[in-house]
Amino acid sequence: MKRFKLTFFLAITTLCASAQKWKSDPEHSRLGFRIEHMQISEVNGIFKDFEIEVKAAKPDFSDAVIALRAEISSIDTEVEARDKHLKDKDFFDAESYSTIQFKSKSISRIDENRYSVTGMLTMHDVTKQVTMEMVHNGTINNTVTKKRTAGFQVTGTISRSDFEIGSKFPEKLIGDSVFIVADAELQLQ
């Protein structure tokens, strides 16, 4: 039994030691969303202040552990009055709940460069399990920064009602499904 514990400990230690840390390049990354408005159009927006961190030992990122943090105060739909309303108590209540956080729990390969990522998403003091699709667009040696750089796109849909956001606004006015898209360039740290 002692031998098994020692072997297990060494395997975990080796995995942790060999994992590489990657962080999003804010100049070449975007965290966006889209939601239906009045059943006839869509509103698009982004979070200007966010960070993605990935730890992975494998070059294909099939063992990636992903963490995302976005500041609610940085929401931008290109309409100042709407942004202010989204930050107030009717929606995100940015004063009380300042961040959105995601932490992955598992990742599984769909095909060569597509993965299903499941994790815990926290918004508005509510945490729910969500599953997103991640596409690894490739990894290069960036000639400008001289850093290893990997490109990703993460997409998925969440329900705003699951997170108690905009509860007093019916789905006929503001859709319940929110499409999320993150385009990220991650640099090896």
PDB file of C-alpha atoms in Angstrom:
ATOM      1  CA  MET A   1       0.000   0.000   0.000  1.00  0.00           C
ATOM      2  CA  LYS A   2       2.867   2.378   0.835  1.00  0.00           C
ATOM      3  CA  ARG A   3       4.400   1.680  -2.562  1.00  0.00           C
ATOM      4  CA  PHE A   4       1.100   2.489  -4.321  1.00  0.00           C
ATOM      5  CA  LYS A   5       0.755   5.767  -2.399  1.00  0.00           C
ATOM      6  CA  LEU A   6       4.326   6.748  -3.233  1.00  0.00           C
ATOM      7  CA  THR A   7       3.834   5.908  -6.934  1.00  0.00           C
ATOM      8  CA  PHE A   8       0.559   7.850  -7.028  1.00  0.00           C
ATOM      9  CA  PHE A   9       2.171  10.852  -5.279  1.00  0.00           C
ATOM     10  CA  LEU A  10       5.115  10.838  -7.710  1.00  0.00           C
ATOM     11  CA  ALA A  11       2.749  10.608 -10.715  1.00  0.00           C
ATOM     12  CA  ILE A  12       0.692  13.585  -9.501  1.00  0.00           C
ATOM     13  CA  THR A  13       3.827  15.577  -8.650  1.00  0.00           C
ATOM     14  CA  THR A  14       5.300  14.898 -12.099  1.00  0.00           C
ATOM     15  CA  LEU A  15       2.054  15.886 -13.829  1.00  0.00           C
ATOM     16  CA  CYS A  16       1.798  19.141 -11.864  1.00  0.00           C
ATOM     17  CA  ALA A  17       5.458  19.960 -12.426  1.00  0.00           C
ATOM     18  CA  SER A  18       5.216  19.370 -16.177  1.00  0.00           C
ATOM     19  CA  ALA A  19       2.017  21.400 -16.660  1.00  0.00           C
ATOM     20  CA  GLN A  20       2.599  24.646 -18.491  1.00  0.00           C
ATOM     21  CA  LYS A  21       0.778  27.838 -17.641  1.00  0.00           C
ATOM     22  CA  TRP A  22      -0.831  29.891 -20.428  1.00  0.00           C
ATOM     23  CA  LYS A  23      -2.542  33.295 -20.090  1.00  0.00           C
ATOM     24  CA  SER A  24      -4.783  35.208 -22.459  1.00  0.00           C
ATOM     25  CA  ASP A  25      -3.253  38.063 -24.424  1.00  0.00           C
ATOM     26  CA  PRO A  26      -5.771  40.890 -23.828  1.00  0.00           C
ATOM     27  CA  GLU A  27      -4.946  42.605 -27.124  1.00  0.00           C
ATOM     28  CA  HIS A  28      -5.850  39.502 -29.124  1.00  0.00           C
ATOM     29  CA  SER A  29      -8.660  37.976 -27.087  1.00  0.00           C
ATOM     30  CA  ARG A  30     -12.384  38.668 -26.826  1.00  0.00           C
ATOM     31  CA  LEU A  31     -15.166  37.488 -24.517  1.00  0.00           C
ATOM     32  CA  GLY A  32     -18.561  38.103 -26.077  1.00  0.00           C
ATOM     33  CA  PHE A  33     -22.226  37.261 -25.754  1.00  0.00           C
ATOM     34  CA  ARG A  34     -25.432  37.475 -27.768  1.00  0.00           C
ATOM     35  CA  ILE A  35     -29.039  37.459 -26.534  1.00  0.00           C
ATOM     36  CA  GLU A  36     -32.403  37.772 -28.258  1.00  0.00           C
ATOM     37  CA  HIS A  37     -34.337  41.026 -27.799  1.00  0.00           C
ATOM     38  CA  MET A  38     -38.150  41.163 -28.160  1.00  0.00           C
ATOM     39  CA  GLN A  39     -38.059  37.959 -30.246  1.00  0.00           C
ATOM     40  CA  ILE A  40     -37.090  39.933 -33.349  1.00  0.00           C
ATOM     41  CA  SER A  41     -33.452  40.951 -32.970  1.00  0.00           C
ATOM     42  CA  GLU A  42     -30.277  40.301 -31.016  1.00  0.00           C
ATOM     43  CA  VAL A  43     -28.074  42.344 -28.739  1.00  0.00           C
ATOM     44  CA  ASN A  44     -24.336  41.675 -28.752  1.00  0.00           C
ATOM     45  CA  GLY A  45     -21.824  42.635 -26.118  1.00  0.00           C
ATOM     46  CA  ILE A  46     -18.388  41.961 -24.706  1.00  0.00           C
ATOM     47  CA  PHE A  47     -16.553  42.059 -21.413  1.00  0.00           C
ATOM     48  CA  LYS A  48     -13.523  44.284 -21.876  1.00  0.00           C
ATOM     49  CA  ASP A  49     -11.742  43.171 -18.686  1.00  0.00           C
ATOM     50  CA  PHE A  50     -11.271  39.421 -18.482  1.00  0.00           C
ATOM     51  CA  GLU A  51      -8.509  36.860 -18.145  1.00  0.00           C
ATOM     52  CA  ILE A  52      -8.219  33.225 -19.131  1.00  0.00           C
ATOM     53  CA  GLU A  53      -5.601  30.979 -17.597  1.00  0.00           C
ATOM     54  CA  VAL A  54      -4.924  27.447 -18.820  1.00  0.00           C
ATOM     55  CA  LYS A  55      -2.655  24.807 -17.345  1.00  0.00           C
ATOM     56  CA  ALA A  56      -1.786  21.862 -19.572  1.00  0.00           C
ATOM     57  CA  ALA A  57       1.018  19.323 -19.778  1.00  0.00           C
ATOM     58  CA  LYS A  58       0.051  17.964 -23.211  1.00  0.00           C
ATOM     59  CA  PRO A  59       0.742  20.032 -26.364  1.00  0.00           C
ATOM     60  CA  ASP A  60      -2.742  19.283 -27.744  1.00  0.00           C
ATOM     61  CA  PHE A  61      -4.339  20.689 -24.536  1.00  0.00           C
ATOM     62  CA  SER A  62      -6.333  17.480 -24.018  1.00  0.00           C
ATOM     63  CA  ASP A  63      -5.546  17.683 -20.278  1.00  0.00           C
ATOM     64  CA  ALA A  64      -6.212  21.422 -19.956  1.00  0.00           C
ATOM     65  CA  VAL A  65      -7.477  22.970 -16.762  1.00  0.00           C
ATOM     66  CA  ILE A  66      -9.175  26.271 -17.599  1.00  0.00           C
ATOM     67  CA  ALA A  67     -10.025  29.264 -15.411  1.00  0.00           C
ATOM     68  CA  LEU A  68     -11.763  32.450 -16.542  1.00  0.00           C
ATOM     69  CA  ARG A  69     -12.532  35.644 -14.655  1.00  0.00           C
ATOM     70  CA  ALA A  70     -14.477  38.587 -16.121  1.00  0.00           C
ATOM     71  CA  GLU A  71     -15.267  41.922 -14.475  1.00  0.00           C
ATOM     72  CA  ILE A  72     -18.962  42.807 -14.694  1.00  0.00           C
ATOM     73  CA  SER A  73     -18.125  46.526 -14.670  1.00  0.00           C
ATOM     74  CA  SER A  74     -16.409  46.067 -18.048  1.00  0.00           C
ATOM     75  CA  ILE A  75     -19.587  44.978 -19.896  1.00  0.00           C
ATOM     76  CA  ASP A  76     -19.958  46.838 -23.204  1.00  0.00           C
ATOM     77  CA  THR A  77     -22.894  46.628 -25.618  1.00  0.00           C
ATOM     78  CA  GLU A  78     -22.004  49.941 -27.300  1.00  0.00           C
ATOM     79  CA  VAL A  79     -25.025  51.612 -25.666  1.00  0.00           C
ATOM     80  CA  GLU A  80     -24.051  53.413 -22.472  1.00  0.00           C
ATOM     81  CA  ALA A  81     -27.562  53.468 -20.967  1.00  0.00           C
ATOM     82  CA  ARG A  82     -28.006  49.731 -21.570  1.00  0.00           C
ATOM     83  CA  ASP A  83     -24.569  48.958 -20.094  1.00  0.00           C
ATOM     84  CA  LYS A  84     -25.464  50.930 -16.973  1.00  0.00           C
ATOM     85  CA  HIS A  85     -28.778  49.042 -16.683  1.00  0.00           C
ATOM     86  CA  LEU A  86     -27.039  45.662 -17.100  1.00  0.00           C
ATOM     87  CA  LYS A  87     -24.693  46.544 -14.223  1.00  0.00           C
ATOM     88  CA  ASP A  88     -27.504  47.493 -11.839  1.00  0.00           C
ATOM     89  CA  LYS A  89     -29.672  45.299  -9.595  1.00  0.00           C
ATOM     90  CA  ASP A  90     -32.140  44.450 -12.391  1.00  0.00           C
ATOM     91  CA  PHE A  91     -29.444  42.282 -14.001  1.00  0.00           C
ATOM     92  CA  PHE A  92     -25.878  41.600 -12.835  1.00  0.00           C
ATOM     93  CA  ASP A  93     -25.793  43.824  -9.722  1.00  0.00           C
ATOM     94  CA  ALA A  94     -22.120  44.588 -10.300  1.00  0.00           C
ATOM     95  CA  GLU A  95     -21.842  46.395  -6.991  1.00  0.00           C
ATOM     96  CA  SER A  96     -22.626  43.197  -5.062  1.00  0.00           C
ATOM     97  CA  TYR A  97     -21.304  40.584  -7.526  1.00  0.00           C
ATOM     98  CA  SER A  98     -18.342  42.049  -9.349  1.00  0.00           C
ATOM     99  CA  THR A  99     -17.056  39.044 -11.316  1.00  0.00           C
ATOM    100  CA  ILE A 100     -18.017  36.100 -13.467  1.00  0.00           C
ATOM    101  CA  GLN A 101     -15.862  33.025 -12.913  1.00  0.00           C
ATOM    102  CA  PHE A 102     -15.500  29.705 -14.700  1.00  0.00           C
ATOM    103  CA  LYS A 103     -13.360  26.750 -13.597  1.00  0.00           C
ATOM    104  CA  SER A 104     -13.195  23.602 -15.687  1.00  0.00           C
ATOM    105  CA  LYS A 105     -13.775  20.180 -14.146  1.00  0.00           C
ATOM    106  CA  SER A 106     -13.256  17.960 -17.188  1.00  0.00           C
ATOM    107  CA  ILE A 107     -12.325  18.040 -20.836  1.00  0.00           C
ATOM    108  CA  SER A 108     -13.009  15.392 -23.465  1.00  0.00           C
ATOM    109  CA  ARG A 109     -11.981  15.206 -27.101  1.00  0.00           C
ATOM    110  CA  ILE A 110     -14.726  15.416 -29.755  1.00  0.00           C
ATOM    111  CA  ASP A 111     -12.345  15.118 -32.708  1.00  0.00           C
ATOM    112  CA  GLU A 112      -8.822  16.180 -33.683  1.00  0.00           C
ATOM    113  CA  ASN A 113      -8.961  19.772 -32.374  1.00  0.00           C
ATOM    114  CA  ARG A 114     -12.445  20.066 -30.767  1.00  0.00           C
ATOM    115  CA  TYR A 115     -13.181  19.409 -27.119  1.00  0.00           C
ATOM    116  CA  SER A 116     -16.133  19.420 -24.773  1.00  0.00           C
ATOM    117  CA  VAL A 117     -15.294  21.364 -21.613  1.00  0.00           C
ATOM    118  CA  THR A 118     -17.426  21.019 -18.497  1.00  0.00           C
ATOM    119  CA  GLY A 119     -16.986  23.270 -15.508  1.00  0.00           C
ATOM    120  CA  MET A 120     -18.560  25.445 -12.879  1.00  0.00           C
ATOM    121  CA  LEU A 121     -19.761  28.915 -13.894  1.00  0.00           C
ATOM    122  CA  THR A 122     -20.465  31.487 -11.177  1.00  0.00           C
ATOM    123  CA  MET A 123     -22.493  34.633 -11.865  1.00  0.00           C
ATOM    124  CA  HIS A 124     -24.659  36.715  -9.562  1.00  0.00           C
ATOM    125  CA  ASP A 125     -23.646  34.484  -6.610  1.00  0.00           C
ATOM    126  CA  VAL A 126     -25.089  31.399  -8.354  1.00  0.00           C
ATOM    127  CA  THR A 127     -22.862  28.496  -9.431  1.00  0.00           C
ATOM    128  CA  LYS A 128     -24.023  26.007 -12.062  1.00  0.00           C
ATOM    129  CA  GLN A 129     -22.333  23.333 -14.131  1.00  0.00           C
ATOM    130  CA  VAL A 130     -22.101  24.226 -17.828  1.00  0.00           C
ATOM    131  CA  THR A 131     -20.598  22.548 -20.874  1.00  0.00           C
ATOM    132  CA  MET A 132     -18.948  24.467 -23.691  1.00  0.00           C
ATOM    133  CA  GLU A 133     -17.215  23.495 -26.908  1.00  0.00           C
ATOM    134  CA  MET A 134     -13.562  24.436 -27.314  1.00  0.00           C
ATOM    135  CA  VAL A 135     -11.667  24.469 -30.604  1.00  0.00           C
ATOM    136  CA  HIS A 136      -7.860  24.557 -30.521  1.00  0.00           C
ATOM    137  CA  ASN A 137      -6.910  26.499 -33.656  1.00  0.00           C
ATOM    138  CA  GLY A 138      -3.210  25.757 -33.338  1.00  0.00           C
ATOM    139  CA  THR A 139      -0.033  26.690 -31.523  1.00  0.00           C
ATOM    140  CA  ILE A 140       2.830  28.713 -32.997  1.00  0.00           C
ATOM    141  CA  ASN A 141       6.027  30.501 -32.067  1.00  0.00           C
ATOM    142  CA  ASN A 142       4.884  34.132 -32.144  1.00  0.00           C
ATOM    143  CA  THR A 143       7.469  36.081 -34.140  1.00  0.00           C
ATOM    144  CA  VAL A 144       6.495  39.379 -32.493  1.00  0.00           C
ATOM    145  CA  THR A 145       6.384  38.423 -28.801  1.00  0.00           C
ATOM    146  CA  LYS A 146       8.841  35.530 -29.143  1.00  0.00           C
ATOM    147  CA  LYS A 147       6.433  33.467 -27.014  1.00  0.00           C
ATOM    148  CA  ARG A 148       4.641  30.206 -27.691  1.00  0.00           C
ATOM    149  CA  THR A 149       1.069  31.235 -28.565  1.00  0.00           C
ATOM    150  CA  ALA A 150      -2.033  29.061 -28.825  1.00  0.00           C
ATOM    151  CA  GLY A 151      -5.360  30.064 -30.374  1.00  0.00           C
ATOM    152  CA  PHE A 152      -8.757  28.920 -29.122  1.00  0.00           C
ATOM    153  CA  GLN A 153     -12.439  29.542 -29.594  1.00  0.00           C
ATOM    154  CA  VAL A 154     -14.921  28.537 -26.895  1.00  0.00           C
ATOM    155  CA  THR A 155     -18.666  28.605 -27.588  1.00  0.00           C
ATOM    156  CA  GLY A 156     -21.781  27.571 -25.757  1.00  0.00           C
ATOM    157  CA  THR A 157     -25.201  28.616 -24.538  1.00  0.00           C
ATOM    158  CA  ILE A 158     -26.327  29.290 -20.993  1.00  0.00           C
ATOM    159  CA  SER A 159     -29.675  30.222 -19.491  1.00  0.00           C
ATOM    160  CA  ARG A 160     -29.802  33.623 -17.779  1.00  0.00           C
ATOM    161  CA  SER A 161     -32.663  32.399 -15.561  1.00  0.00           C
ATOM    162  CA  ASP A 162     -30.381  29.661 -14.162  1.00  0.00           C
ATOM    163  CA  PHE A 163     -28.260  32.465 -12.722  1.00  0.00           C
ATOM    164  CA  GLU A 164     -31.175  34.669 -11.622  1.00  0.00           C
ATOM    165  CA  ILE A 165     -30.162  37.484 -13.962  1.00  0.00           C
ATOM    166  CA  GLY A 166     -32.926  39.789 -15.164  1.00  0.00           C
ATOM    167  CA  SER A 167     -35.577  37.714 -13.396  1.00  0.00           C
ATOM    168  CA  LYS A 168     -38.295  40.351 -13.724  1.00  0.00           C
ATOM    169  CA  PHE A 169     -37.915  40.575 -17.510  1.00  0.00           C
ATOM    170  CA  PRO A 170     -39.991  37.970 -19.400  1.00  0.00           C
ATOM    171  CA  GLU A 171     -38.492  35.879 -22.172  1.00  0.00           C
ATOM    172  CA  LYS A 172     -40.678  37.685 -24.744  1.00  0.00           C
ATOM    173  CA  LEU A 173     -38.751  40.845 -23.923  1.00  0.00           C
ATOM    174  CA  ILE A 174     -35.273  39.420 -23.320  1.00  0.00           C
ATOM    175  CA  GLY A 175     -34.404  35.882 -24.373  1.00  0.00           C
ATOM    176  CA  ASP A 176     -33.399  33.341 -21.778  1.00  0.00           C
ATOM    177  CA  SER A 177     -30.660  31.715 -23.865  1.00  0.00           C
ATOM    178  CA  VAL A 178     -27.356  33.577 -23.938  1.00  0.00           C
ATOM    179  CA  PHE A 179     -24.814  32.532 -26.565  1.00  0.00           C
ATOM    180  CA  ILE A 180     -21.230  32.870 -25.314  1.00  0.00           C
ATOM    181  CA  VAL A 181     -18.151  33.096 -27.530  1.00  0.00           C
ATOM    182  CA  ALA A 182     -14.566  33.534 -26.381  1.00  0.00           C
ATOM    183  CA  ASP A 183     -11.779  33.959 -28.917  1.00  0.00           C
ATOM    184  CA  ALA A 184      -8.446  33.772 -27.190  1.00  0.00           C
ATOM    185  CA  GLU A 185      -4.776  33.858 -27.922  1.00  0.00           C
ATOM    186  CA  LEU A 186      -2.952  32.352 -24.968  1.00  0.00           C
ATOM    187  CA  GLN A 187       0.722  32.940 -24.358  1.00  0.00           C
ATOM    188  CA  LEU A 188       2.983  30.507 -22.566  1.00  0.00           C
ATOM    189  CA  GLN A 189       4.199  32.060 -19.330  1.00  0.00           C
TER     190      GLN A 189
END
